[in-house]
CSV table of C-alpha atoms in Angstrom, one decimal:
chain,number,residue,atom,x,y,z
W,33,UNK,CA,9.0,0.7,20.5
W,34,UNK,CA,9.3,4.4,19.8
W,35,UNK,CA,7.1,7.5,19.5
W,36,UNK,CA,3.9,7.0,17.6
W,37,UNK,CA,4.1,7.8,13.9
W,38,UNK,CA,1.5,7.9,11.2
W,39,UNK,CA,2.2,5.3,8.5
W,40,UNK,CA,0.4,4.6,5.2
W,41,UNK,CA,0.1,1.1,3.7
W,42,UNK,CA,-1.1,0.2,0.3
W,43,UNK,CA,-3.0,-3.1,-0.1
W,44,UNK,CA,-3.6,-5.1,-3.3
W,45,UNK,CA,-4.9,-8.5,-4.2
W,46,UNK,CA,-5.9,-10.2,-7.4
W,47,UNK,CA,-6.1,-13.9,-6.5
W,48,UNK,CA,-9.1,-15.5,-4.6
W,49,UNK,CA,-11.8,-13.4,-3.1
W,50,UNK,CA,-9.8,-10.2,-3.3
W,51,UNK,CA,-12.3,-7.9,-1.6
W,52,UNK,CA,-12.6,-10.3,1.4
W,53,UNK,CA,-8.8,-10.7,1.5
W,54,UNK,CA,-8.4,-6.9,1.6
W,55,UNK,CA,-11.0,-6.6,4.4
W,56,UNK,CA,-9.3,-9.3,6.4
W,57,UNK,CA,-5.9,-7.8,5.9
W,58,UNK,CA,-7.1,-4.3,7.0
W,59,UNK,CA,-8.3,-6.0,10.3
W,60,UNK,CA,-5.0,-7.8,10.6
W,61,UNK,CA,-3.0,-4.5,10.2
W,62,UNK,CA,-5.2,-2.8,12.8
W,63,UNK,CA,-4.4,-5.7,15.2
W,64,UNK,CA,-0.6,-5.6,14.8
W,65,UNK,CA,1.2,-5.0,18.1
W,66,UNK,CA,1.9,-1.2,18.6
W,67,UNK,CA,-0.5,-0.3,15.7
W,68,UNK,CA,-3.9,1.4,15.6
W,69,UNK,CA,-6.0,1.7,12.4
W,70,UNK,CA,-6.8,5.4,11.9
W,71,UNK,CA,-8.4,5.4,8.4
W,72,UNK,CA,-9.2,3.1,5.5
W,73,UNK,CA,-9.9,4.0,1.9
W,74,UNK,CA,-12.6,2.6,-0.4
W,75,UNK,CA,-11.7,-0.4,-2.5
W,76,UNK,CA,-10.6,0.3,-6.1
W,77,UNK,CA,-10.4,-2.0,-9.1
W,78,UNK,CA,-7.4,-1.5,-11.3
W,79,UNK,CA,-5.7,-3.2,-14.2
W,80,UNK,CA,-2.6,-5.2,-13.5
W,81,UNK,CA,0.9,-3.8,-14.2
W,82,UNK,CA,3.6,-5.6,-16.1
W,83,UNK,CA,3.8,-8.2,-18.8
W,84,UNK,CA,2.1,-11.1,-17.0
W,85,UNK,CA,-1.5,-11.8,-18.0
W,86,UNK,CA,-3.6,-11.8,-14.8
W,87,UNK,CA,-6.9,-10.6,-13.3
W,88,UNK,CA,-7.6,-7.0,-12.3
W,89,UNK,CA,-6.5,-5.9,-8.8
W,90,UNK,CA,-8.5,-4.7,-5.8
W,91,UNK,CA,-6.5,-2.0,-4.1
W,92,UNK,CA,-7.0,0.0,-0.9
W,93,UNK,CA,-4.9,2.0,1.6
W,94,UNK,CA,-4.8,2.4,5.3
W,95,UNK,CA,-3.4,4.9,7.8
W,96,UNK,CA,-1.9,3.4,10.9
W,97,UNK,CA,-0.7,5.0,14.1
W,98,UNK,CA,2.3,2.9,15.0
W,99,UNK,CA,4.9,2.7,17.6
W,100,UNK,CA,6.9,0.2,15.5
W,101,UNK,CA,10.0,1.4,13.8
W,102,UNK,CA,9.9,1.5,10.0
W,103,UNK,CA,11.9,-1.7,9.6
W,104,UNK,CA,9.8,-3.5,12.2
W,105,UNK,CA,6.6,-2.4,10.5
W,106,UNK,CA,7.9,-3.5,7.2
W,107,UNK,CA,8.7,-6.9,8.7
W,108,UNK,CA,5.2,-7.1,10.2
W,109,UNK,CA,3.7,-6.3,6.7
W,110,UNK,CA,5.8,-9.1,5.1
W,111,UNK,CA,4.7,-11.5,7.9
W,112,UNK,CA,1.1,-10.6,7.2
W,113,UNK,CA,1.5,-11.2,3.5
W,114,UNK,CA,2.9,-14.7,4.3
W,115,UNK,CA,-0.1,-15.4,6.6
W,116,UNK,CA,-2.3,-14.7,3.6
W,117,UNK,CA,-0.3,-17.1,1.4
W,118,UNK,CA,2.0,-14.7,-0.4
W,119,UNK,CA,5.4,-16.1,-1.3
W,120,UNK,CA,8.4,-13.9,-2.0
W,121,UNK,CA,10.2,-13.8,-4.2
W,122,UNK,CA,7.4,-14.4,-6.7
W,123,UNK,CA,7.1,-13.3,-10.2
W,124,UNK,CA,7.7,-9.5,-10.5
W,125,UNK,CA,4.4,-7.8,-11.1
W,126,UNK,CA,2.7,-11.2,-11.1
W,127,UNK,CA,-0.6,-12.2,-9.5
W,128,UNK,CA,-0.8,-12.4,-5.7
W,129,UNK,CA,-3.2,-13.1,-2.9
W,130,UNK,CA,-2.0,-10.1,-0.9
W,131,UNK,CA,0.5,-7.3,-1.5
W,132,UNK,CA,1.3,-4.8,1.3
W,133,UNK,CA,3.5,-1.8,0.5
W,134,UNK,CA,4.8,0.6,3.2
W,135,UNK,CA,4.1,3.8,1.3
W,136,UNK,CA,4.9,6.4,4.0
W,137,UNK,CA,6.3,6.4,7.5
W,138,UNK,CA,5.7,9.8,8.8
W,139,UNK,CA,7.9,12.2,6.8
W,140,UNK,CA,10.8,9.7,6.8
W,141,UNK,CA,12.9,9.7,3.7
W,142,UNK,CA,15.0,6.5,3.4
W,143,UNK,CA,16.8,4.8,0.6
W,144,UNK,CA,18.2,1.5,1.8
W,145,UNK,CA,18.4,-1.9,0.1
W,146,UNK,CA,15.3,-3.3,1.9
W,147,UNK,CA,13.5,-0.1,2.8
W,148,UNK,CA,12.7,2.9,0.6
W,149,UNK,CA,10.5,5.7,1.9
W,150,UNK,CA,8.4,7.1,0.5
W,151,UNK,CA,7.7,4.1,-1.7
W,152,UNK,CA,9.7,4.7,-4.9
W,153,UNK,CA,6.7,4.6,-7.3
W,154,UNK,CA,4.1,6.2,-5.1
W,155,UNK,CA,3.7,9.3,-7.3
W,156,UNK,CA,3.2,7.5,-10.6
W,157,UNK,CA,0.5,4.9,-9.6
W,158,UNK,CA,-3.1,5.8,-9.7
W,159,UNK,CA,-4.0,2.6,-7.9
W,160,UNK,CA,-2.0,3.9,-4.9
W,161,UNK,CA,-2.9,7.6,-5.1
W,162,UNK,CA,-6.7,7.1,-5.5
W,163,UNK,CA,-6.9,5.2,-2.1
W,164,UNK,CA,-4.6,7.7,-0.4
W,165,UNK,CA,-6.7,10.6,-1.7
W,166,UNK,CA,-9.7,9.0,0.1
W,167,UNK,CA,-7.8,9.1,3.3
W,168,UNK,CA,-6.2,12.6,2.9
W,169,UNK,CA,-5.8,14.4,-0.5
W,170,UNK,CA,-3.7,17.0,1.2
W,171,UNK,CA,-1.2,14.4,2.5
W,172,UNK,CA,2.3,15.5,1.5
W,173,UNK,CA,4.6,12.9,-0.1
W,174,UNK,CA,8.1,14.1,1.0
W,175,UNK,CA,9.9,15.6,-2.0
W,176,UNK,CA,7.0,15.1,-4.4
W,177,UNK,CA,3.9,17.2,-3.4
W,178,UNK,CA,0.5,16.4,-2.2
W,179,UNK,CA,-1.5,13.3,-3.1
W,180,UNK,CA,-4.1,15.5,-4.9
W,181,UNK,CA,-1.4,17.2,-6.9
W,182,UNK,CA,0.3,13.9,-7.9
W,183,UNK,CA,-3.1,12.3,-8.7
W,184,UNK,CA,-3.9,15.1,-11.1
W,185,UNK,CA,-0.8,14.2,-13.1
W,186,UNK,CA,-1.4,10.4,-13.6
W,187,UNK,CA,-3.8,8.5,-15.8
W,188,UNK,CA,-6.4,7.0,-13.5
W,189,UNK,CA,-8.8,6.1,-16.3
W,190,UNK,CA,-8.4,2.3,-15.8
W,191,UNK,CA,-9.2,2.5,-12.1
W,192,UNK,CA,-12.7,2.5,-10.6
W,193,UNK,CA,-14.0,3.0,-7.1
W,194,UNK,CA,-16.1,0.1,-5.8
W,195,UNK,CA,-19.2,0.6,-3.7
């Protein structure tokens, strides 16, 4: 394990009791070895992406303080998805019980085959930016700007914050 880093993870679900799944996944992330849950967004309902007909998603985000390396954290996220019944590879942009995306790992910029940081589509997705804005609208996405600045430039009309 290394020095503690703040990491941001996006959560999504559109199969089963998605709000309960998101809540359970948030608990699981906070319980990962070397990780501490620092913040959690509200839940958001958002329309699905891609050509596959499917239910709306429930999305959220968390901020973790972690001592795991970025590759180890990514592997822990994938293991958590599997524990919730997610199978990879599945249909691209298809329905899923749980989707966990490592959005940011400190200010790390990385473009490797299995690890891209910041997440390559972070700045264009309202369902990612809205939950991140709950946590920290002034959060800087390396090379792109703040969450608030990016959010002002995307269409968030299909997304709604849930009580």
